Short mmCIF file of C-alpha atoms in Angstrom, two decimals:
data_model
loop_
_atom_site.label_atom_id
_atom_site.label_comp_id
_atom_site.label_asym_id
_atom_site.label_seq_id
_atom_site.Cartn_x
_atom_site.Cartn_y
_atom_site.Cartn_z
CA UNK A 1 79.65 113.33 114.06
CA UNK A 2 76.67 113.47 111.49
CA UNK A 3 76.26 116.88 110.15
CA UNK A 4 72.48 117.84 110.27
CA UNK A 5 72.56 120.31 106.85
CA UNK A 6 72.55 116.92 104.77
CA UNK A 7 69.21 116.67 106.62
CA UNK A 8 65.75 118.65 105.18
CA UNK A 9 64.79 119.88 109.25
CA UNK A 10 66.11 118.27 113.01
CA UNK A 11 62.98 116.40 112.71
CA UNK A 12 64.64 114.03 110.04
CA UNK A 13 67.59 114.43 111.51
CA UNK A 14 67.19 113.36 115.60
CA UNK A 15 65.31 110.23 113.20
CA UNK A 16 68.46 108.93 110.98
CA UNK A 17 70.43 108.96 114.41
CA UNK A 18 67.59 106.67 115.85
CA UNK A 19 67.41 104.30 112.66
CA UNK A 20 71.58 104.86 113.00
CA UNK A 21 71.86 103.69 116.04
CA UNK A 22 69.19 102.32 118.15
CA UNK A 23 67.47 100.39 115.66
CA UNK A 24 72.11 99.30 114.03
CA UNK A 25 71.14 100.74 110.61
CA UNK A 26 74.44 100.75 108.95
CA UNK A 27 76.26 104.01 108.27
CA UNK A 28 78.06 102.56 105.11
CA UNK A 29 76.50 99.19 103.64
CA UNK A 30 78.86 97.31 100.78
CA UNK A 31 76.95 94.54 98.44
CA UNK A 32 78.11 92.57 96.18
CA UNK A 33 80.93 94.68 95.26
CA UNK A 34 83.25 93.04 92.56
CA UNK A 35 86.38 94.57 90.75
CA UNK A 36 88.77 92.89 88.21
CA UNK A 37 92.42 94.32 86.81
CA UNK A 38 92.22 92.76 83.39
CA UNK A 39 91.28 89.50 84.04
CA UNK A 40 92.28 89.66 87.53
CA UNK A 41 89.18 89.34 89.40
CA UNK A 42 89.95 91.12 93.13
CA UNK A 43 86.95 91.55 94.79
CA UNK A 44 84.37 88.85 94.00
CA UNK A 45 80.86 89.94 95.91
CA UNK A 46 82.04 91.60 99.06
CA UNK A 47 78.95 91.91 101.20
CA UNK A 48 79.95 94.02 104.07
CA UNK A 49 78.10 96.65 106.62
CA UNK A 50 80.04 99.33 108.98
CA UNK A 51 78.13 100.30 112.40
CA UNK A 52 77.62 103.22 113.84
CA UNK A 53 79.97 103.67 116.82
CA UNK A 54 81.53 100.41 116.38
CA UNK A 55 85.74 99.63 114.80
CA UNK A 56 85.20 96.85 112.39
CA UNK A 57 88.41 95.10 111.80
CA UNK A 58 89.27 94.06 108.63
CA UNK A 59 92.15 90.99 108.24
CA UNK A 60 93.40 89.54 105.35
CA UNK A 61 96.79 87.86 103.67
CA UNK A 62 98.66 90.37 101.35
CA UNK A 63 96.68 90.27 97.51
CA UNK A 64 93.48 89.43 99.90
CA UNK A 65 90.96 92.52 98.23
CA UNK A 66 91.85 94.68 101.61
CA UNK A 67 93.49 98.08 99.83
CA UNK A 68 91.55 97.99 96.88
CA UNK A 69 88.13 97.61 98.35
CA UNK A 70 89.03 100.55 100.54
CA UNK A 71 90.61 102.49 97.37
CA UNK A 72 87.12 102.10 96.11
CA UNK A 73 85.61 103.33 99.21
CA UNK A 74 88.13 106.48 99.41
CA UNK A 75 87.34 107.23 95.35
CA UNK A 76 90.41 105.99 94.22
CA UNK A 77 88.91 102.71 91.93
CA UNK A 78 85.61 102.28 90.87
CA UNK A 79 83.65 99.44 91.55
CA UNK A 80 82.78 96.86 88.19
CA UNK A 81 79.75 95.83 90.18
CA UNK A 82 77.84 95.49 92.84
CA UNK A 83 76.35 99.06 95.23
CA UNK A 84 77.54 100.79 98.01
CA UNK A 85 75.40 102.69 100.74
CA UNK A 86 76.26 105.75 102.83
CA UNK A 87 73.60 106.96 105.39
CA UNK A 88 70.95 105.46 102.31
CA UNK A 89 72.46 107.02 99.86
CA UNK A 90 74.13 105.78 96.55
CA UNK A 91 77.98 106.71 97.30
CA UNK A 92 80.49 106.08 94.44
CA UNK A 93 83.09 108.86 94.64
CA UNK A 94 84.78 108.86 91.70
CA UNK A 95 87.89 111.03 93.52
CA UNK A 96 89.09 110.96 97.03
CA UNK A 97 87.76 114.29 96.95
CA UNK A 98 84.64 113.72 96.90
CA UNK A 99 84.66 111.01 99.36
CA UNK A 100 86.54 113.24 101.69
CA UNK A 101 83.07 115.44 101.50
CA UNK A 102 81.21 112.68 102.00
CA UNK A 103 82.56 112.06 105.10
CA UNK A 104 84.67 109.23 104.50
CA UNK A 105 88.18 109.34 105.35
CA UNK A 106 91.06 107.64 105.21
CA UNK A 107 94.60 107.27 107.25
CA UNK A 108 96.79 105.01 104.24
CA UNK A 109 99.27 102.77 105.80
CA UNK A 110 102.40 105.04 104.28
CA UNK A 111 102.93 108.12 105.57
CA UNK A 112 103.71 109.98 103.14
CA UNK A 113 100.28 109.92 102.36
CA UNK A 114 99.13 111.61 104.81
CA UNK A 115 101.29 114.13 105.34
CA UNK A 116 103.90 117.01 103.64
CA UNK A 117 107.12 117.00 105.02
CA UNK A 118 108.67 120.02 103.87
CA UNK A 119 104.94 121.30 105.38
CA UNK A 120 105.14 122.73 108.46
CA UNK A 121 103.01 120.66 111.56
CA UNK A 122 100.14 124.10 111.43
CA UNK A 123 99.97 124.01 107.35
CA UNK A 124 99.77 120.02 107.47
CA UNK A 125 97.10 119.25 110.27
CA UNK A 126 95.27 122.58 108.63
CA UNK A 127 96.10 121.09 104.82
CA UNK A 128 91.91 120.95 103.64
CA UNK A 129 91.71 124.08 105.03
CA UNK A 130 94.45 125.95 102.95
CA UNK A 131 93.24 124.27 99.35
CA UNK A 132 89.57 125.00 100.52
CA UNK A 133 88.63 127.53 97.09
CA UNK A 134 86.06 128.62 100.28
CA UNK A 135 89.04 129.89 102.60
CA UNK A 136 89.92 132.92 99.86
CA UNK A 137 93.14 134.11 97.99
CA UNK A 138 94.35 134.68 102.01
CA UNK A 139 94.59 132.75 105.05
CA UNK A 140 95.53 134.33 108.48
CA UNK A 141 98.77 132.55 109.59
CA UNK A 142 97.29 133.26 113.42
CA UNK A 143 94.16 132.13 113.00
CA UNK A 144 95.92 128.52 111.34
CA UNK A 145 98.13 127.68 113.98
CA UNK A 146 95.04 129.28 116.48
CA UNK A 147 93.09 126.20 114.64
CA UNK A 148 96.25 123.84 114.56
CA UNK A 149 96.77 124.21 117.70
CA UNK A 150 92.96 123.12 119.01
CA UNK A 151 93.63 119.80 117.07
CA UNK A 152 96.87 118.85 118.44
CA UNK A 153 95.55 119.64 121.96
CA UNK A 154 92.43 117.24 121.33
CA UNK A 155 94.58 114.98 119.73
CA UNK A 156 96.85 114.78 123.18
CA UNK A 157 100.13 116.32 120.49
CA UNK A 158 103.07 118.68 121.44
CA UNK A 159 104.86 119.37 118.55
CA UNK A 160 105.92 123.19 118.25
CA UNK A 161 103.41 123.74 114.97
CA UNK A 162 106.15 125.93 113.12
CA UNK A 163 108.31 122.82 113.53
CA UNK A 164 108.71 121.29 109.44
CA UNK A 165 107.23 117.54 109.69
CA UNK A 166 110.53 116.55 108.01
CA UNK A 167 112.89 116.91 111.12
CA UNK A 168 109.62 114.08 112.63
CA UNK A 169 109.86 111.34 113.16
CA UNK A 170 108.37 108.15 111.61
CA UNK A 171 105.88 107.93 114.43
CA UNK A 172 104.93 111.14 114.78
CA UNK A 173 104.57 111.75 111.17
CA UNK A 174 102.07 108.71 111.30
CA UNK A 175 100.16 110.58 114.45
CA UNK A 176 99.67 114.27 112.60
CA UNK A 177 98.55 112.06 109.58
CA UNK A 178 95.47 110.95 111.73
CA UNK A 179 94.99 114.43 113.53
CA UNK A 180 94.51 115.95 109.95
CA UNK A 181 91.72 112.84 109.50
CA UNK A 182 90.34 114.11 112.52
CA UNK A 183 89.96 117.69 111.51
CA UNK A 184 87.48 116.39 108.99
CA UNK A 185 85.01 115.25 111.44
CA UNK A 186 84.39 111.78 109.56
CA UNK A 187 81.74 109.97 109.48
CA UNK A 188 83.20 106.72 108.29
CA UNK A 189 86.77 106.59 109.05
CA UNK A 190 89.17 104.12 107.78
CA UNK A 191 92.55 103.48 109.46
CA UNK A 192 95.48 101.24 107.74
CA UNK A 193 97.37 99.47 110.08
CA UNK A 194 97.54 102.93 112.15
CA UNK A 195 99.86 101.41 114.51
CA UNK A 196 102.68 100.14 112.41
CA UNK A 197 104.93 103.16 113.68
CA UNK A 198 103.48 103.60 116.78
CA UNK A 199 105.92 103.06 120.53
CA UNK A 200 103.26 101.06 123.18
CA UNK A 201 102.58 104.53 124.48
CA UNK A 202 101.08 106.30 121.04
CA UNK A 203 99.24 102.95 120.06
CA UNK A 204 97.14 103.58 123.75
CA UNK A 205 97.18 107.48 122.85
CA UNK A 206 95.57 106.45 119.27
CA UNK A 207 93.02 103.97 121.12
CA UNK A 208 91.64 106.34 123.07
CA UNK A 209 91.33 108.35 121.00
CA UNK A 210 89.68 105.30 118.83
CA UNK A 211 87.32 104.97 122.08
CA UNK A 212 86.29 108.40 121.65
CA UNK A 213 85.12 108.59 118.51
CA UNK A 214 83.46 105.24 118.62
CA UNK A 215 81.19 107.05 121.27
CA UNK A 216 80.44 109.80 119.50
CA UNK A 217 79.19 107.20 116.37
CA UNK A 218 81.78 107.14 113.97
CA UNK A 219 81.87 104.38 111.73
CA UNK A 220 84.93 103.08 112.14
CA UNK A 221 87.56 100.06 109.72
CA UNK A 222 90.55 99.16 111.48
CA UNK A 223 92.76 96.96 109.35
CA UNK A 224 95.28 94.99 110.99
CA UNK A 225 97.18 91.95 111.51
CA UNK A 226 98.23 93.07 115.27
CA UNK A 227 96.89 90.71 117.53
CA UNK A 228 97.87 93.09 120.06
CA UNK A 229 95.45 95.62 118.35
CA UNK A 230 92.99 93.56 117.46
CA UNK A 231 92.15 91.90 121.08
CA UNK A 232 92.00 95.98 122.12
CA UNK A 233 89.98 97.58 119.77
CA UNK A 234 87.30 95.08 117.62
CA UNK A 235 83.72 94.80 118.19
CA UNK A 236 83.92 92.74 114.95
CA UNK A 237 86.45 90.98 112.90
CA UNK A 238 85.98 90.80 108.73
CA UNK A 239 88.84 87.79 107.02
CA UNK A 240 88.82 88.59 103.26
CA UNK A 241 91.01 85.54 101.64
CA UNK A 242 91.22 85.65 97.70
CA UNK A 243 89.04 88.95 97.28
CA UNK A 244 86.24 87.19 99.00
CA UNK A 245 85.00 87.14 102.88
CA UNK A 246 86.08 84.43 104.32
CA UNK A 247 84.50 84.85 107.81
CA UNK A 248 82.72 86.77 110.45
CA UNK A 249 83.06 87.10 113.83
CA UNK A 250 80.91 89.11 116.02
CA UNK A 251 79.84 86.89 118.90
CA UNK A 252 81.86 87.99 122.30
CA UNK A 253 84.32 86.65 122.83
CA UNK A 254 85.40 87.12 119.95
CA UNK A 255 87.29 83.94 118.18
CA UNK A 256 90.87 85.45 117.23
CA UNK A 257 92.54 81.93 116.84
CA UNK A 258 88.92 81.50 113.78
CA UNK A 259 89.50 84.85 112.31
CA UNK A 260 93.06 84.26 111.80
CA UNK A 261 92.66 80.77 109.94
CA UNK A 262 89.48 82.13 108.12
CA UNK A 263 92.32 84.50 106.71
CA UNK A 264 94.83 81.97 105.61
CA UNK A 265 93.26 79.33 104.45
CA UNK A 266 94.36 76.49 107.47
CA UNK A 267 94.44 76.22 111.20
CA UNK A 268 97.50 78.54 112.88
CA UNK A 269 99.43 76.08 114.68
CA UNK A 270 101.91 76.58 117.59
CA UNK A 271 105.31 77.25 115.83
CA UNK A 272 108.23 74.89 117.36
CA UNK A 273 111.52 76.18 116.88
CA UNK A 274 114.16 73.66 116.30
CA UNK A 275 117.06 74.47 117.88
CA UNK A 276 120.33 73.65 116.18
CA UNK A 277 123.90 73.50 117.44
CA UNK A 278 125.92 76.26 117.41
CA UNK A 279 129.19 76.85 116.20
CA UNK A 280 132.09 79.49 116.36
CA UNK A 281 131.64 83.12 117.74
CA UNK A 282 130.79 85.69 115.41
CA UNK A 283 129.68 89.31 117.49
CA UNK A 284 130.31 90.02 120.64
CA UNK A 285 129.98 93.09 122.94
CA UNK A 286 132.26 94.01 125.27
CA UNK A 287 130.52 96.86 127.68
CA UNK A 288 128.96 98.54 124.98
CA UNK A 289 126.93 101.08 126.02
CA UNK A 290 124.86 103.34 123.79
CA UNK A 291 124.44 106.44 125.34
CA UNK A 292 125.75 107.85 128.88
CA UNK A 293 122.81 106.75 130.69
CA UNK A 294 122.18 103.15 129.62
CA UNK A 295 124.10 100.21 130.95
CA UNK A 296 126.83 98.06 129.74
CA UNK A 297 125.77 95.23 126.99
CA UNK A 298 127.88 91.87 126.70
CA UNK A 299 126.67 89.77 124.53
CA UNK A 300 128.05 86.86 122.11
CA UNK A 301 126.26 86.05 118.98
CA UNK A 302 127.23 82.35 117.10
CA UNK A 303 127.30 81.05 113.74
CA UNK A 304 123.97 79.19 113.11
CA UNK A 305 122.05 81.01 115.70
CA UNK A 306 119.14 83.20 115.09
CA UNK A 307 118.39 86.06 117.57
CA UNK A 308 115.65 88.23 118.08
CA UNK A 309 115.75 91.57 120.02
CA UNK A 310 112.99 92.79 121.00
CA UNK A 311 111.26 95.83 123.19
CA UNK A 312 108.82 99.15 122.51
CA UNK A 313 109.83 101.65 120.09
CA UNK A 314 112.57 103.71 121.79
CA UNK A 315 114.10 100.58 123.69
CA UNK A 316 117.52 100.94 122.03
CA UNK A 317 116.91 98.07 119.03
CA UNK A 318 117.66 100.58 116.36
CA UNK A 319 120.35 102.27 117.76
CA UNK A 320 122.10 99.04 118.08
CA UNK A 321 121.25 97.95 114.71
CA UNK A 322 122.26 101.42 113.47
CA UNK A 323 125.87 100.87 115.24
CA UNK A 324 126.20 97.11 114.01
CA UNK A 325 126.00 98.68 110.58
CA UNK A 326 128.09 101.68 110.77
CA UNK A 327 125.62 104.12 111.13
CA UNK A 328 126.03 105.51 114.22
CA UNK A 329 128.76 104.96 117.09
CA UNK A 330 128.05 103.23 119.94
CA UNK A 331 128.90 105.69 123.29
CA UNK A 332 131.92 103.51 124.61
CA UNK A 333 132.48 99.36 124.75
CA UNK A 334 134.00 97.66 121.41
CA UNK A 335 132.18 95.58 119.23
CA UNK A 336 134.14 92.34 118.09
CA UNK A 337 133.21 90.92 114.44
CA UNK A 338 134.82 87.04 113.89
CA UNK A 339 137.27 87.51 116.51
CA UNK A 340 138.86 91.39 115.22
CA UNK A 341 137.86 94.71 116.38
CA UNK A 342 134.46 95.87 114.56
CA UNK A 343 134.38 99.71 113.67
CA UNK A 344 132.83 100.37 110.58
CA UNK A 345 132.93 103.96 109.82
CA UNK A 346 129.73 103.63 106.89
CA UNK A 347 127.39 100.73 105.69
CA UNK A 348 129.52 100.32 102.63
CA UNK A 349 132.53 98.93 104.82
CA UNK A 350 130.38 97.15 106.85
CA UNK A 351 128.90 94.90 103.83
CA UNK A 352 132.99 94.99 102.79
CA UNK A 353 133.62 93.32 106.35
CA UNK A 354 131.15 91.33 105.81
CA UNK A 355 127.85 92.94 107.86
CA UNK A 356 124.84 93.12 105.95
CA UNK A 357 121.59 94.93 107.28
CA UNK A 358 117.76 94.99 106.20
CA UNK A 359 116.37 98.57 107.61
CA UNK A 360 112.61 98.97 108.58
CA UNK A 361 110.44 101.45 107.10
CA UNK A 362 110.86 100.05 103.82
CA UNK A 363 109.49 103.04 101.73
CA UNK A 364 112.02 105.92 102.83
CA UNK A 365 114.87 103.20 103.44
CA UNK A 366 115.20 100.51 101.03
CA UNK A 367 112.65 100.67 98.27
CA UNK A 368 113.98 102.11 95.15
CA UNK A 369 110.72 103.54 93.64
CA UNK A 370 111.72 103.96 89.86
CA UNK A 371 113.65 100.60 89.44
CA UNK A 372 112.35 97.22 89.10
CA UNK A 373 112.40 93.51 91.28
CA UNK A 374 115.71 93.00 89.54
CA UNK A 375 117.62 96.01 89.90
CA UNK A 376 116.07 96.54 93.68
CA UNK A 377 117.65 93.38 94.47
CA UNK A 378 120.86 93.52 93.50
CA UNK A 379 121.58 96.91 93.75
CA UNK A 380 124.71 96.52 96.72
CA UNK A 381 125.98 93.86 94.55
CA UNK A 382 126.37 94.96 91.19
CA UNK A 383 130.48 94.09 91.69
CA UNK A 384 129.71 90.85 91.64
CA UNK A 385 127.17 90.56 88.81
CA UNK A 386 129.43 92.66 86.81
CA UNK A 387 133.13 92.22 84.23
CA UNK A 388 135.13 95.40 84.45
CA UNK A 389 132.47 97.81 84.42
CA UNK A 390 130.16 95.69 82.66
CA UNK A 391 127.28 94.03 83.92
CA UNK A 392 126.55 90.22 83.42
CA UNK A 393 122.62 91.13 82.55
CA UNK A 394 122.26 87.12 82.90
CA UNK A 395 123.38 86.54 85.73
CA UNK A 396 121.37 89.37 87.25
CA UNK A 397 118.24 87.66 85.42
CA UNK A 398 118.46 84.63 86.82
CA UNK A 399 119.55 85.70 90.44
CA UNK A 400 116.07 87.26 90.90
CA UNK A 401 114.36 84.74 89.41
CA UNK A 402 116.05 82.06 91.80
CA UNK A 403 114.67 85.08 94.78
CA UNK A 404 111.53 85.47 93.44
CA UNK A 405 111.20 81.34 93.66
CA UNK A 406 113.00 81.00 96.84
CA UNK A 407 110.88 83.59 98.61
CA UNK A 408 107.32 83.56 96.96
CA UNK A 409 107.43 86.77 95.87
CA UNK A 410 104.09 87.54 94.05
CA UNK A 411 104.69 89.07 90.70
CA UNK A 412 104.79 88.92 86.31
CA UNK A 413 108.05 88.97 85.96
CA UNK A 414 111.52 90.16 87.23
CA UNK A 415 111.00 93.29 85.37
CA UNK A 416 107.47 94.64 86.79
CA UNK A 417 108.24 97.97 88.80
CA UNK A 418 108.48 97.25 92.72
CA UNK A 419 105.95 99.74 93.38
CA UNK A 420 103.27 96.88 91.77
CA UNK A 421 103.55 94.50 94.88
CA UNK A 422 101.74 94.68 97.70
CA UNK A 423 103.58 95.64 100.90
CA UNK A 424 104.36 91.65 101.99
CA UNK A 425 106.14 91.27 98.60
CA UNK A 426 107.99 94.25 98.67
CA UNK A 427 109.35 93.53 101.99
CA UNK A 428 110.28 89.91 100.53
CA UNK A 429 112.33 91.86 97.74
CA UNK A 430 114.04 94.22 100.64
CA UNK A 431 115.03 91.35 103.15
CA UNK A 432 115.91 89.06 99.80
CA UNK A 433 118.36 91.58 98.75
CA UNK A 434 120.70 91.20 101.64
CA UNK A 435 120.49 87.42 101.35
CA UNK A 436 121.85 87.81 97.88
CA UNK A 437 125.40 86.89 99.38
CA UNK A 438 126.63 85.26 101.72
CA UNK A 439 127.45 87.15 105.29
CA UNK A 440 129.49 86.88 108.55
CA UNK A 441 125.68 88.79 110.34
CA UNK A 442 123.09 89.36 109.36
CA UNK A 443 120.86 92.25 110.87
CA UNK A 444 117.31 92.51 109.92
CA UNK A 445 115.22 95.90 111.54
CA UNK A 446 111.38 95.01 111.86
CA UNK A 447 111.38 92.47 108.76
CA UNK A 448 108.09 92.23 109.01
CA UNK A 449 106.61 95.63 109.06
CA UNK A 450 103.56 96.15 107.77
CA UNK A 451 103.05 91.85 106.45
CA UNK A 452 100.46 89.60 107.13
CA UNK A 453 100.81 86.54 108.81
CA UNK A 454 101.26 84.29 105.82
CA UNK A 455 104.55 86.83 103.88
CA UNK A 456 105.34 87.09 107.71
CA UNK A 457 105.82 83.14 108.22
CA UNK A 458 107.43 83.24 104.75
CA UNK A 459 109.93 85.58 104.82
CA UNK A 460 110.61 84.03 108.76
CA UNK A 461 111.26 80.46 107.39
CA UNK A 462 114.06 81.86 104.73
CA UNK A 463 116.26 83.73 106.65
CA UNK A 464 115.83 80.47 109.11
CA UNK A 465 116.45 78.09 105.88
CA UNK A 466 119.52 80.07 104.88
CA UNK A 467 120.81 80.88 108.10
CA UNK A 468 124.02 78.00 108.49
CA UNK A 469 127.09 79.83 108.19
CA UNK A 470 126.24 83.43 109.48
CA UNK A 471 125.01 84.79 112.90
CA UNK A 472 121.50 86.40 112.10
CA UNK A 473 119.82 89.53 114.93
CA UNK A 474 116.36 90.05 114.25
CA UNK A 475 114.95 93.35 115.82
CA UNK A 476 110.80 93.31 116.35
CA UNK A 477 108.62 95.17 118.30
CA UNK A 478 105.80 92.63 118.74
CA UNK A 479 106.62 89.25 120.71
CA UNK A 480 105.25 86.53 118.86
CA UNK A 481 107.02 87.82 115.65
CA UNK A 482 110.38 87.00 118.21
CA UNK A 483 109.21 83.87 118.93
CA UNK A 484 107.85 82.71 115.48
CA UNK A 485 111.77 82.90 114.53
CA UNK A 486 114.50 83.01 116.67
CA UNK A 487 116.82 80.62 118.62
CA UNK A 488 117.29 83.39 121.61
CA UNK A 489 115.00 85.88 122.28
CA UNK A 490 117.07 89.18 123.79
CA UNK A 491 114.83 91.74 125.47
CA UNK A 492 115.75 96.00 125.33
CA UNK A 493 113.95 98.59 127.64
CA UNK A 494 115.35 102.03 127.65
CA UNK A 495 118.69 101.08 125.75
CA UNK A 496 119.58 98.05 128.36
CA UNK A 497 119.54 94.58 127.61
CA UNK A 498 117.27 93.83 130.17
CA UNK A 499 116.31 89.95 129.72
CA UNK A 500 118.04 86.51 127.99
CA UNK A 501 115.67 84.10 126.77
CA UNK A 502 116.10 80.28 124.95
CA UNK A 503 113.00 79.53 123.09
CA UNK A 504 112.04 76.50 124.14
CA UNK A 505 108.91 76.62 127.05
CA UNK A 506 109.62 80.02 127.42
CA UNK A 507 107.60 82.14 130.15
CA UNK A 508 105.44 84.57 128.01
CA UNK A 509 104.96 86.68 131.62
CA UNK A 510 108.23 87.02 132.30
CA UNK A 511 109.05 88.56 128.57
CA UNK A 512 106.37 91.15 129.01
CA UNK A 513 107.08 92.12 132.52
CA UNK A 514 110.95 92.71 131.35
CA UNK A 515 109.32 94.67 128.01
CA UNK A 516 107.15 96.89 129.93
CA UNK A 517 109.97 98.28 132.49
CA UNK A 518 108.27 96.85 135.59
CA UNK A 519 108.85 95.41 138.07
CA UNK A 520 105.79 92.73 138.42
CA UNK A 521 102.67 91.55 135.86
CA UNK A 522 100.06 93.55 138.46
CA UNK A 523 101.98 96.73 136.97
CA UNK A 524 101.26 95.83 133.58
CA UNK A 525 97.47 96.84 134.03
CA UNK A 526 98.44 100.35 135.33
#
């Protein structure tokens, strides 16, 4: 994957390969990197080597400095000190295009940064060709599609190249963003939480692609908090905390628990959920079917109970959450809320009936980018903070400050724009919004998506601490997230409820079998 045009002759090229691969010379070497924003020093003497043919996993809590490091590597920010060497040459890109031209390609966590929804699949995959001045004024649409289909075939994608990306789901958009990065033939590839929106099957496809890139000596920096990803993909783990490298793990087998300890600053202890006494029945599902082919779901959830629903992407979790919030209708069956038939025609009616829901994919479904923290928190309940048509600004400010304190949202004030916050703190705002007012049923769809372990614990603890007077349902894809927060764990597979487990001495293997839809554990490895 190294461009031999960068070298004077074939001898230099072969010599570089020998040095990089056989002598384990870093493809990218970061030495003493420093970065500050005003008085806030966000990177402190960072030393990091990325080797050809290796996947280096970078772990760190929100605010640890990961995003700033990535933005320096891809030319968005410039460092204040230290140096970066790329294949032995000084690397200091002043804009993303310069980083791209040198072979450093980044796939960002925000899917909208990697695709243009208004363009079709072919145009997205070949976007760099469209913007390349060398392509000339006229571009053959036929050739564009042929080349885009070649890229799609390599990635194992099966999209109609003429289909607008806006008509694709979140997971498909993520795969297109990754495929577009692959089209650049990267030498150093940075993947920022690449599986956050992918199903297990789609993630496996990504892992196979990463393996192919590893075999062609691409140096890969893989940012993730998902242990399922890290166990499968990591050759080395680097941990960051408070702007510094806090741990390096290279010896096999990799010390995953030690890596988490280095990341959060203390030992990760086993979470012991204390299951409380439940109150009255809040929610009842009677013979509920999500579609014609699924089986009937019968379920009761009680006051003071936190229930986690887990399963793979496409298992029906989000569909069930949407039914509870009045976004969709069930195929058949009935839903009862507080003993009364519950048939909301819209989210607004659901809220009026006492059901609150925090949706997944905060960037497109939850966060209002032009609003500050206070307005993002309070917008669904402005009627409760107004007199006639006048808003009670002091009340709004006080409730926002209280929520910031309760959830540990890191910010300067409630007037900060929401986009100035890290992903984990944005997620705290989104969840905190629906905790401002009492409700009968709180529905949380992937409340921990894209947040680190510490932020996850903060959010989870606050959800449990405030759960006394309602029923709470949390929809999560990761089993460890379910076990951290729930009194009871439900498992869905292919739009059916296939398992129910009290969160005490849980049989993890049985749950994994149910999630995968297999009859035995042995089949999981096939």
